Tab-separated table of C-alpha atoms in Angstrom:
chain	number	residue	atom	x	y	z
A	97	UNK	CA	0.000	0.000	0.000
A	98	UNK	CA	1.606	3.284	-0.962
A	99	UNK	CA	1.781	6.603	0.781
A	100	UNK	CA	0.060	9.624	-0.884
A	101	UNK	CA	0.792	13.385	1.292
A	102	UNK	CA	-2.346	15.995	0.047
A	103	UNK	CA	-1.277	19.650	0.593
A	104	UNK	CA	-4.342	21.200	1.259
A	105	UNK	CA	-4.854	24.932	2.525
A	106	UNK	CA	-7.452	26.400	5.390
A	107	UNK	CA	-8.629	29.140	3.251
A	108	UNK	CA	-8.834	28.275	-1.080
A	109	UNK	CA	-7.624	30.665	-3.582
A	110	UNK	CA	-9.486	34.049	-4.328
A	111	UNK	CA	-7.644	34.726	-7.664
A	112	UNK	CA	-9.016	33.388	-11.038
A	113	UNK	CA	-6.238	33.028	-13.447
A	114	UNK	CA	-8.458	32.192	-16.418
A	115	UNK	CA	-12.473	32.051	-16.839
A	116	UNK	CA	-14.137	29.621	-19.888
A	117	UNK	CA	-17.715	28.959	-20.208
A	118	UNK	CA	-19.961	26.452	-21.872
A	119	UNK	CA	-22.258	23.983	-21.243
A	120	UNK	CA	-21.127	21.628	-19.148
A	121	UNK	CA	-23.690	19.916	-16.994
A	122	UNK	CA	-26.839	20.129	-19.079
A	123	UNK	CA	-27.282	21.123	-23.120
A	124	UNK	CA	-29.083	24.885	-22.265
A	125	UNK	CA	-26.861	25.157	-18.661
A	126	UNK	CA	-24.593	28.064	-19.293
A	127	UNK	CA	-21.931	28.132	-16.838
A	128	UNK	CA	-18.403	29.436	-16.479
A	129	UNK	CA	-15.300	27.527	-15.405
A	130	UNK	CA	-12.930	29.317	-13.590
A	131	UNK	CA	-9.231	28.183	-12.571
A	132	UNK	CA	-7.798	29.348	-9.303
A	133	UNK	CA	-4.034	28.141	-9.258
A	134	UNK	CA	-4.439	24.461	-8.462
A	135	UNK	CA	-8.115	24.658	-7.945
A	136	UNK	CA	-10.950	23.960	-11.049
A	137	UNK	CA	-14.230	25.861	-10.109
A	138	UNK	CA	-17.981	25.316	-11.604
A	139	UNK	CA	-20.130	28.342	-11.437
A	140	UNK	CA	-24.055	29.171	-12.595
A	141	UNK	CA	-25.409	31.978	-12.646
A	142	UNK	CA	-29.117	31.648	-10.970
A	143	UNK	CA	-32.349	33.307	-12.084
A	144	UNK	CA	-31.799	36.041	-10.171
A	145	UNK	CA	-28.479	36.498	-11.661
A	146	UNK	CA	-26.281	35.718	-8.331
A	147	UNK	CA	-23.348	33.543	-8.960
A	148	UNK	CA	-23.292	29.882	-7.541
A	149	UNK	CA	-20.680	27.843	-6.969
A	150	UNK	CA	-21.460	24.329	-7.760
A	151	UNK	CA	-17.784	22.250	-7.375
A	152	UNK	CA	-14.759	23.155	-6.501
A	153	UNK	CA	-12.118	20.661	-7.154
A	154	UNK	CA	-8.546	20.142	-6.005
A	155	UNK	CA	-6.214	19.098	-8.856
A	156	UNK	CA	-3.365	18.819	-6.444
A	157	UNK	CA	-1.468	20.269	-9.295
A	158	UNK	CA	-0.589	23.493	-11.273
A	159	UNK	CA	-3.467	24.322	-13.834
A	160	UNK	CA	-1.562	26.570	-17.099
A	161	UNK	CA	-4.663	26.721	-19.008
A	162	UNK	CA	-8.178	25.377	-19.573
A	163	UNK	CA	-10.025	25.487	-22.726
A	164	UNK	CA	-14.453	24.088	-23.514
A	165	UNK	CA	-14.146	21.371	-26.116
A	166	UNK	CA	-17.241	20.277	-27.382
A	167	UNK	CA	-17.351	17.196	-30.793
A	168	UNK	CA	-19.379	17.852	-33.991
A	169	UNK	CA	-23.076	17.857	-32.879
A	170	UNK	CA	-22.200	17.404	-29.230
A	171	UNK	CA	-24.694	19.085	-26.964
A	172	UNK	CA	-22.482	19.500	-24.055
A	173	UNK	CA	-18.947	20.661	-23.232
A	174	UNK	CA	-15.386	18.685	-22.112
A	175	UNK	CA	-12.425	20.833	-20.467
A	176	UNK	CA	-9.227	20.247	-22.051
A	177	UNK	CA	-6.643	20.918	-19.047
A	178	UNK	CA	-2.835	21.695	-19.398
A	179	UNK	CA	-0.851	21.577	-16.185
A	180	UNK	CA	2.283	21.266	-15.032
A	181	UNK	CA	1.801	17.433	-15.064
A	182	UNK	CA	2.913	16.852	-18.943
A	183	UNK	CA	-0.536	15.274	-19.844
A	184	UNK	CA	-3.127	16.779	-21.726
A	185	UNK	CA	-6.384	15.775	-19.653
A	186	UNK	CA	-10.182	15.826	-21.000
A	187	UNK	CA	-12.355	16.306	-18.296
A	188	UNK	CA	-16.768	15.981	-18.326
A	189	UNK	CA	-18.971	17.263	-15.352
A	190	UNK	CA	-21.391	14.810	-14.041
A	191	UNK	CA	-24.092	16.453	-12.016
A	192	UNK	CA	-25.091	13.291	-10.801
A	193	UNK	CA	-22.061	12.478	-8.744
A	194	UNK	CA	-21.324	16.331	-8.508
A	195	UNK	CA	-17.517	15.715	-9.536
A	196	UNK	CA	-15.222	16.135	-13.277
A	197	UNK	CA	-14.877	12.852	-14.650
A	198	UNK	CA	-11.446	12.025	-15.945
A	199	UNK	CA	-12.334	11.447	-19.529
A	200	UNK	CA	-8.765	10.901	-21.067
A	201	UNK	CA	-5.272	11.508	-19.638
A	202	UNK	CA	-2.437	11.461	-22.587
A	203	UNK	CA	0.973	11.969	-21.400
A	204	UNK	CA	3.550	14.059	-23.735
A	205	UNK	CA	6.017	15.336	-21.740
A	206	UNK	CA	8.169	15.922	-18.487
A	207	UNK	CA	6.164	16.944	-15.563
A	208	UNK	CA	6.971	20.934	-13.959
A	209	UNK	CA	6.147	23.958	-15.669
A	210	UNK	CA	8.795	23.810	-18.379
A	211	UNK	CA	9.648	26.006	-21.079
A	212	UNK	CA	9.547	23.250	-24.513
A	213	UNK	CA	6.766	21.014	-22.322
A	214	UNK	CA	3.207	21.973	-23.974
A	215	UNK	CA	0.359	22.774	-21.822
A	216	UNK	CA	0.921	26.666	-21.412
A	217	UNK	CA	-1.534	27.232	-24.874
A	218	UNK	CA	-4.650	24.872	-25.311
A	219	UNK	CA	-6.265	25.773	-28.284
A	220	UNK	CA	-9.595	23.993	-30.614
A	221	UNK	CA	-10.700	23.685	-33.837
A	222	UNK	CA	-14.466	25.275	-33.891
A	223	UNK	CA	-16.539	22.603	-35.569
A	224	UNK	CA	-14.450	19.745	-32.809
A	225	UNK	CA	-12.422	17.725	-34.530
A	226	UNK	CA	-8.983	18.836	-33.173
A	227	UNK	CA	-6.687	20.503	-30.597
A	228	UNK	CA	-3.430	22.059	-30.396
A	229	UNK	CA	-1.688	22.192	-27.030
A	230	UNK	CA	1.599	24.507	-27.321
A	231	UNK	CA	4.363	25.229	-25.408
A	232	UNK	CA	5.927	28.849	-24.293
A	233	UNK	CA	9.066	27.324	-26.615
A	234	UNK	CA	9.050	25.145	-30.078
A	235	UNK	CA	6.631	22.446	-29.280
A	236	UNK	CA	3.167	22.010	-30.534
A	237	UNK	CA	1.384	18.894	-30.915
A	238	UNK	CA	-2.248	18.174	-32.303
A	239	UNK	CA	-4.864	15.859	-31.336
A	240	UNK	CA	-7.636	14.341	-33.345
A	241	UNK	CA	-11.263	13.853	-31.484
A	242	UNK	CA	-13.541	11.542	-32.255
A	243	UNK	CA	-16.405	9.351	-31.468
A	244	UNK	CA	-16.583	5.726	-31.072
A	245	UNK	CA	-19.420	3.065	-31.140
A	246	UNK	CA	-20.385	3.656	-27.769
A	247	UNK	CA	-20.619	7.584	-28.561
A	248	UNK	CA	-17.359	7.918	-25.932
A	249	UNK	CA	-14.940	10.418	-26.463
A	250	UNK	CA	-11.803	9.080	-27.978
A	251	UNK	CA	-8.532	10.985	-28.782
A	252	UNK	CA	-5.576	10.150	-31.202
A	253	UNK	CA	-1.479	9.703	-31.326
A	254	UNK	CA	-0.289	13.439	-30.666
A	255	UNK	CA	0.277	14.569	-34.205
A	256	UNK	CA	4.097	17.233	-33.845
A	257	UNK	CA	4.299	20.406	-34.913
A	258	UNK	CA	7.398	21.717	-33.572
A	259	UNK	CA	9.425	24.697	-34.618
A	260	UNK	CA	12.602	24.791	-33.339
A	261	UNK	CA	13.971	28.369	-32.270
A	262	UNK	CA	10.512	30.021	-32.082
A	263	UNK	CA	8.491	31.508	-28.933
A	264	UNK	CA	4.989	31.434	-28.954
A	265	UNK	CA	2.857	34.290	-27.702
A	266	UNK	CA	-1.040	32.833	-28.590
A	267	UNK	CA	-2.453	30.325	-30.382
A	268	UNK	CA	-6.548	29.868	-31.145
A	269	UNK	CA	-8.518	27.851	-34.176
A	270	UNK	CA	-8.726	29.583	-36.994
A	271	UNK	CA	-12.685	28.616	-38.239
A	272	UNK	CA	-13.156	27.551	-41.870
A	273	UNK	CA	-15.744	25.585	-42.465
A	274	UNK	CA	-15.556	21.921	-42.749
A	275	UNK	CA	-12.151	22.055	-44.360
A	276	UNK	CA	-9.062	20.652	-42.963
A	277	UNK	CA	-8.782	21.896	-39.434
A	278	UNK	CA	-6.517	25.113	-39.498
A	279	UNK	CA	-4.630	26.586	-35.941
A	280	UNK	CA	-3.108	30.116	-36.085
A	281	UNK	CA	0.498	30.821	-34.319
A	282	UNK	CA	2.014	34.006	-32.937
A	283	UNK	CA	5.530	33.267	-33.398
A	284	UNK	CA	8.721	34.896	-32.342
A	285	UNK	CA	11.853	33.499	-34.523
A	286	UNK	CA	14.760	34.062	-32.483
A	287	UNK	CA	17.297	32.012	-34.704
A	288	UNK	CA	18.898	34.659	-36.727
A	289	UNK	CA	19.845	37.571	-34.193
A	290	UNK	CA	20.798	40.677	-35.581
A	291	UNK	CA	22.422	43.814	-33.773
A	292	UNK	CA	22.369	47.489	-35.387
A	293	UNK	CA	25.229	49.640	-35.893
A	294	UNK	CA	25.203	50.576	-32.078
A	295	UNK	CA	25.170	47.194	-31.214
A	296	UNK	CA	22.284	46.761	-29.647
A	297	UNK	CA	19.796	43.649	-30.810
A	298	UNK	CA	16.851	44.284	-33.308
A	299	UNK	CA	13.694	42.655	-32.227
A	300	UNK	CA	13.365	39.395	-34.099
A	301	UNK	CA	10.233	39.432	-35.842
A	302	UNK	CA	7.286	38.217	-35.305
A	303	UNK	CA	4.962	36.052	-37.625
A	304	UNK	CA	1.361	34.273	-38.029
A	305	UNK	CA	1.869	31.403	-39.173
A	306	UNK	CA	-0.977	29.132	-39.702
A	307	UNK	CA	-0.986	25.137	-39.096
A	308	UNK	CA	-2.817	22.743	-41.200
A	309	UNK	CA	-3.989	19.242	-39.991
A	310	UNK	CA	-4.930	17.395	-43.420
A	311	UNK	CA	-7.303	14.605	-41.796
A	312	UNK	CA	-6.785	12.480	-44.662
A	313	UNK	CA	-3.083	11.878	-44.452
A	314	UNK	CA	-3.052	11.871	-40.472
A	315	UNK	CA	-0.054	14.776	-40.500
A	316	UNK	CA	-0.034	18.264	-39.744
A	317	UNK	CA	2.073	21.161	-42.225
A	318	UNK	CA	2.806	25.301	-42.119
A	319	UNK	CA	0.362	26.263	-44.887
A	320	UNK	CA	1.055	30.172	-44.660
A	321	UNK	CA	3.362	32.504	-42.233
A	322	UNK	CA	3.264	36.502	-42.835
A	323	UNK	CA	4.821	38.876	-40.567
A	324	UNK	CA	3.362	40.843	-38.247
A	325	UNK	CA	4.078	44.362	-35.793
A	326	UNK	CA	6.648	43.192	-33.322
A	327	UNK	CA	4.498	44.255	-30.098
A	328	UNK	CA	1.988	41.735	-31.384
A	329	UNK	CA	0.453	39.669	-28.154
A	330	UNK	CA	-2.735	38.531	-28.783
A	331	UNK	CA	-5.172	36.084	-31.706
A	332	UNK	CA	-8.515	36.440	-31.705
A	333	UNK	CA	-10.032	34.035	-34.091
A	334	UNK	CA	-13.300	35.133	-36.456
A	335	UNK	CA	-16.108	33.341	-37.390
A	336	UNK	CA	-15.667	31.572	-40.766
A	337	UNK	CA	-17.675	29.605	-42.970
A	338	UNK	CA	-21.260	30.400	-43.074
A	339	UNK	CA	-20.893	32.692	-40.019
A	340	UNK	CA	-18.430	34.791	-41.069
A	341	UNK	CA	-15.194	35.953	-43.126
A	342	UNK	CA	-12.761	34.098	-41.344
A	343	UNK	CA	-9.251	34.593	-40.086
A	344	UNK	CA	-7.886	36.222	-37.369
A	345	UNK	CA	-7.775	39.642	-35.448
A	346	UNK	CA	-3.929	40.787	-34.458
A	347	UNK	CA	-3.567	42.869	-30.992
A	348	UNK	CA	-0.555	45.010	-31.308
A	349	UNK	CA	0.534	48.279	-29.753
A	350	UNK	CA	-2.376	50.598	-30.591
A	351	UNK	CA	-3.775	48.870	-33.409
A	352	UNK	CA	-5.945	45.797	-34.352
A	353	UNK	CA	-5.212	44.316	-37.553
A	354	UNK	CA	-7.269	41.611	-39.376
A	355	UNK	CA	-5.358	39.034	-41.077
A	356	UNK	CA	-6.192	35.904	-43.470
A	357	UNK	CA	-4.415	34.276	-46.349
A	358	UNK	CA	-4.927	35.647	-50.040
A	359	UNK	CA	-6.123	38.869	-47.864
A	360	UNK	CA	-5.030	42.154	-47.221
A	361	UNK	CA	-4.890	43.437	-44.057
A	362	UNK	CA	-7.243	45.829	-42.125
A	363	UNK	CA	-5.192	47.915	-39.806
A	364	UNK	CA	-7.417	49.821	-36.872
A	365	UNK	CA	-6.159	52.053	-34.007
A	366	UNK	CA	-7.579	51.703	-31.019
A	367	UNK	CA	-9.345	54.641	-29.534
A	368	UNK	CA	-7.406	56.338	-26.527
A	369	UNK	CA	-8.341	57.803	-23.485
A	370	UNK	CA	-8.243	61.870	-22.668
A	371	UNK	CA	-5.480	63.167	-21.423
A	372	UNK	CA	-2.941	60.105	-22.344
A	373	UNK	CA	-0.018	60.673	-23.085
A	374	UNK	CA	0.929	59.971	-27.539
A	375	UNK	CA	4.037	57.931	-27.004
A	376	UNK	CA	2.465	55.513	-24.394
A	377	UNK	CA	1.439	52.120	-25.666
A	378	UNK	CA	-2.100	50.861	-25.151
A	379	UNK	CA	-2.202	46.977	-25.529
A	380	UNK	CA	-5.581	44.758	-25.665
A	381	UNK	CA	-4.727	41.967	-22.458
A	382	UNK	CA	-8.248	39.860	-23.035
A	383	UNK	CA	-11.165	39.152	-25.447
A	384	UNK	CA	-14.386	37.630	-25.542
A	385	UNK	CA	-16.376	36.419	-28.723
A	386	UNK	CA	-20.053	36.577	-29.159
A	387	UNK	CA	-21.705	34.736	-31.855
A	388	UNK	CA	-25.171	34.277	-32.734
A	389	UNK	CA	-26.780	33.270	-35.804
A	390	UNK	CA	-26.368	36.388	-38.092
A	391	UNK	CA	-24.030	38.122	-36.357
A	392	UNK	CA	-21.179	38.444	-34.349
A	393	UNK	CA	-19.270	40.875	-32.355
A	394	UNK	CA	-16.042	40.806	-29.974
A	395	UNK	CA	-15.140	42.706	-27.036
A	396	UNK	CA	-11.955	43.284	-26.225
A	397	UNK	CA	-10.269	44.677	-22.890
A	398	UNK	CA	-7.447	46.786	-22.493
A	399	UNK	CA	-5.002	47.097	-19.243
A	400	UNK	CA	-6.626	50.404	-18.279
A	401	UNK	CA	-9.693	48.644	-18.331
A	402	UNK	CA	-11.295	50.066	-21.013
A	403	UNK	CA	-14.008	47.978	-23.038
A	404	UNK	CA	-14.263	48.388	-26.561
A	405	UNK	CA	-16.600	46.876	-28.924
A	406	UNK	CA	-15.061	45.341	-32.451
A	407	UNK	CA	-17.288	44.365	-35.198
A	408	UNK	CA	-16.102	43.436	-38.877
A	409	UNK	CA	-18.050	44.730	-41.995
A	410	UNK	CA	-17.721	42.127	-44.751
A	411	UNK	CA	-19.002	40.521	-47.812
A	412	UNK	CA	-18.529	36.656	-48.251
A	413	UNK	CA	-15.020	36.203	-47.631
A	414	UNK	CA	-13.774	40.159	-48.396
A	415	UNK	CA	-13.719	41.978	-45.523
A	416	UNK	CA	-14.188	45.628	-46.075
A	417	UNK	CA	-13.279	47.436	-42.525
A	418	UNK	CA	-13.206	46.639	-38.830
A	419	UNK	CA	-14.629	49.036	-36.386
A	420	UNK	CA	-13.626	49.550	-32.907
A	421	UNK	CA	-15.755	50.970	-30.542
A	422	UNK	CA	-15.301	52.496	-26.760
A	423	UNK	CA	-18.295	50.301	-24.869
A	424	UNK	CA	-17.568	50.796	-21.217
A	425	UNK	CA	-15.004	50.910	-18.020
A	426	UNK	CA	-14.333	47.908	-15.859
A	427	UNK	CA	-11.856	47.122	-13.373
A	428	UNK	CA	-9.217	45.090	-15.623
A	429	UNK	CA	-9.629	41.926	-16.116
A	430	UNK	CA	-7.612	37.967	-16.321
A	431	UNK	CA	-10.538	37.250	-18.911
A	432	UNK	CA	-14.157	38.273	-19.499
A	433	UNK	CA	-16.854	35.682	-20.789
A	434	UNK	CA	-19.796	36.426	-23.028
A	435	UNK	CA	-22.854	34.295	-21.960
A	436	UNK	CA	-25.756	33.614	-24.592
A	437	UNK	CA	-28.036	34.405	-21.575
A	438	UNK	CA	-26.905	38.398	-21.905
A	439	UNK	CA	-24.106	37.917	-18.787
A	440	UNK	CA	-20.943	39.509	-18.673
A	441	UNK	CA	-18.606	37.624	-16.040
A	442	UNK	CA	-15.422	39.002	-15.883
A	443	UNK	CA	-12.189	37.499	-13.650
A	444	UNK	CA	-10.458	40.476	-12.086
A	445	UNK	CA	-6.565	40.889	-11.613
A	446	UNK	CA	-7.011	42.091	-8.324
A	447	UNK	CA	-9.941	42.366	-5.685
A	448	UNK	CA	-13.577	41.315	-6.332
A	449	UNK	CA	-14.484	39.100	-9.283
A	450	UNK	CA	-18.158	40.627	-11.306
A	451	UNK	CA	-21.042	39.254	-13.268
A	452	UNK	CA	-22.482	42.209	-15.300
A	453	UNK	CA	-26.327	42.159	-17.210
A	454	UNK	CA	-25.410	43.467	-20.749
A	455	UNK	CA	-27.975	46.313	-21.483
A	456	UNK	CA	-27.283	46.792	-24.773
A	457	UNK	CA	-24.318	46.592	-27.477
A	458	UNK	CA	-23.610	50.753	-27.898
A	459	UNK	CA	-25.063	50.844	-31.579
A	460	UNK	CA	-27.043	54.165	-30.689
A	461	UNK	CA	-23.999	55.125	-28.527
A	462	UNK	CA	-22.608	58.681	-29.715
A	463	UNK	CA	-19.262	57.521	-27.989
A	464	UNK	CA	-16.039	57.558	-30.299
A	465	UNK	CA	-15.688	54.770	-33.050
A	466	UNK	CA	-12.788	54.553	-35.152
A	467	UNK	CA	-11.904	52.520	-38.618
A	468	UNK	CA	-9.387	51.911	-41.345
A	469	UNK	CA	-10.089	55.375	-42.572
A	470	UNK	CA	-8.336	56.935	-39.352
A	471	UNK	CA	-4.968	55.174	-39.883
A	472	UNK	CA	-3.362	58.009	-40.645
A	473	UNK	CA	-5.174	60.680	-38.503
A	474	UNK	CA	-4.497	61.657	-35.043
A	475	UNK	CA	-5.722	59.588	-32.317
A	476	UNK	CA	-9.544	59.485	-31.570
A	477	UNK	CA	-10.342	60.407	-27.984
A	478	UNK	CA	-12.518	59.115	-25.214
A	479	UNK	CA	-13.495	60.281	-21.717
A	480	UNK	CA	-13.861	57.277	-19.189
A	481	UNK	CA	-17.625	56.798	-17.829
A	482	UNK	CA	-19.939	55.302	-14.912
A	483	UNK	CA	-21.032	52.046	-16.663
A	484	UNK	CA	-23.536	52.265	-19.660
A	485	UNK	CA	-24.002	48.947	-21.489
A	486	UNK	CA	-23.297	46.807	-18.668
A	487	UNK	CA	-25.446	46.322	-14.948
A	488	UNK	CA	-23.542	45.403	-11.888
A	489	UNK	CA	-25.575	42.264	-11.120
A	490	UNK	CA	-23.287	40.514	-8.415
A	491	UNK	CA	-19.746	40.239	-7.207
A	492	UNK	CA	-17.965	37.500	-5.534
């Protein structure tokens, strides 16, 4: 009989260090999944809009990211976990027993939080079919997600698609259709280091690169890499197929750009606030998608904690400009979640943690908007307000 020695603290973690949400215990349940350092955390909103917590479970390890995985005509969500334990683990709520079920545990890799060990990016292909699980350094692999007889989860061989010499800075599905799943890469390629005439290093620079997994021959390739603004942090995929254009939205330094192959891009600057100063860099830290059937917006937050609100004007596949919008003021955020049921929850860096009641979208807002016609003009200012759009419906 072995030993086992459980760590456990007197009072949990208060700080969420990522939020997803999904449908996890019931096809219409919308809930959020929040991860609290070693701790996995089921919440549902109630009627009244107050915030329950419905499990909290002990992982005994280091959670790097979590990610809602859901198969082709699947009515209910998995969470794809990567940790610090070099596995890549899909687990299922069962509101019967009240606990995640360990659906599949694939190991990859050294345990520890490790630079070239994946599990810092989790990312999915939209219609479920695949996911990518990355690494800070060079490795990526891909999994394949199926069903078998029994209609039981099953997931394939890790599928490599390393880069040696390359950081990664995000990493998200790029949605297009039923075609061969597609994952888009911020890369860093360090490999060729230059230095100016001063001596002092250039930036390497920075590329999207996007990763195709052809289903039929079982392998994954780099279809298409084009490079990008250096202070690029953040992908934030767009809705493709019948939903949308496609592609992917680039946070830099004061801009947004939209990218896709055999596209130009659609360069944006991000609305500042009054009295900032020119030279001072405003960067985008979180996003949230919403999607319904005929349209689809995102809002984005930056580290002031400004909300803005993007939306894409397109045509079939051409997209013809991206507008950015200033939607409201929150205390900044780890990650904010759109619910279909109108809920805004958004994880806090520090102090309280809210769930806002979205009161509209700011279309009849007179508030600044900018678009690819103010590249070249001088910035487009805002004045921070008391909360418009969104209702302060509980805090925990």
């Amino acid at each position: 009989m072995s030993m086992h020695l459980y760590a456990l603290t007197l009072q949990k973690a208060t700080a969420i260090t990522q939020a997803i949400y999904g449908n996890f215990s019931a096809p219409k349940a919308q809930e959020i999944v929040v991860a609290r350092g070693k701790i996995l955390e089921l919440l549902r909103p109630d009627d009244t809009g107050k915030v329950q917590s419905i499990l909290s479970w002990e992982c005994f390890g280091i959670i790097r990211c979590i990610y809602p995985f859901r198969l082709l005509s699947g009515k209910r969500d998995y969470i794809v976990v990567g940790s610090d334990s070099g596995r890549i683990v899909v687990l299922q709520f069962d509101e019967q027993k009240n606990k995640f079920l360990k659906i599949h545990e694939e190991t990859f890799g050294k345990s520890g939080c490790r630079r070239i060990v994946p599990g810092q990016y989790v990312a999915g292909d939209p219609h479920g079919r695949a996911i990518m699980i990355g690494a800070i350094e060079k490795q990526k692999l891909v999994y394949i997600l199926n069903r078998d007889g029994m209609n039981q989860l099953t997931i394939s061989s890790p599928l490599e698609a390393h880069k040696s010499h390359t950081i990664i800075h995000s990493i998200v599905g790029v949605d297009n259709g039923f075609e061969n799943p597609i994952f888009a890469c911020l890369e860093c390629d360090y490999q060729d280091v230059k230095y100016d005439e001063k001596n002092k290093l250039v930036p390497p620079p920075k590329n999207l690169t996007f990763y195709e997994l052809d289903l039929g021959l079982n392998h994954v390739t780099r279809k298409w890499s084009s490079e990008t603004e250096p202070s690029a942090n953040l992908l934030i995929a767009v809705p493709g197929g019948e939903s949308g254009p496609g592609g992917v939205l680039v946070c830099c330094e004061n801009y947004v750009i939209y990218k896709n192959m055999g596209h130009d891009d659609v360069k944006v600057p991000i609305p500042r606030r009054l009295g900032m100063d020119d030279d001072k860099p405003l960067l985008i830290v979180t996003s949230a998608t919403h999607k319904q059937k005929r349209m689809f917006f995102f809002l984005v937050q930056t580290e002031f904690g400004d909300i803005y609100r993007i939306s894409i004007q397109y045509e079939e596949d051409e997209v013809d400009d991206v507008l950015i919008k200033y939607f409201d003021t929150i205390p900044p955020a780890v990650s904010i979640c759109v619910l279909r049921t109108g809920f805004l929850f958004a994880a806090s860096e520090t102090g309280d943690h809210y769930l806002f009641q979205i009161q509209g979208i700011g279309e009849d807002d007179d508030t600044v908007e900018t678009s690819m016609q103010n590249l070249n003009d001088p910035w487009k200012l805002f004045k921070p307000r008391k909360i418009k759009n969104l209702a302060l419906i509980d805090e925990m």
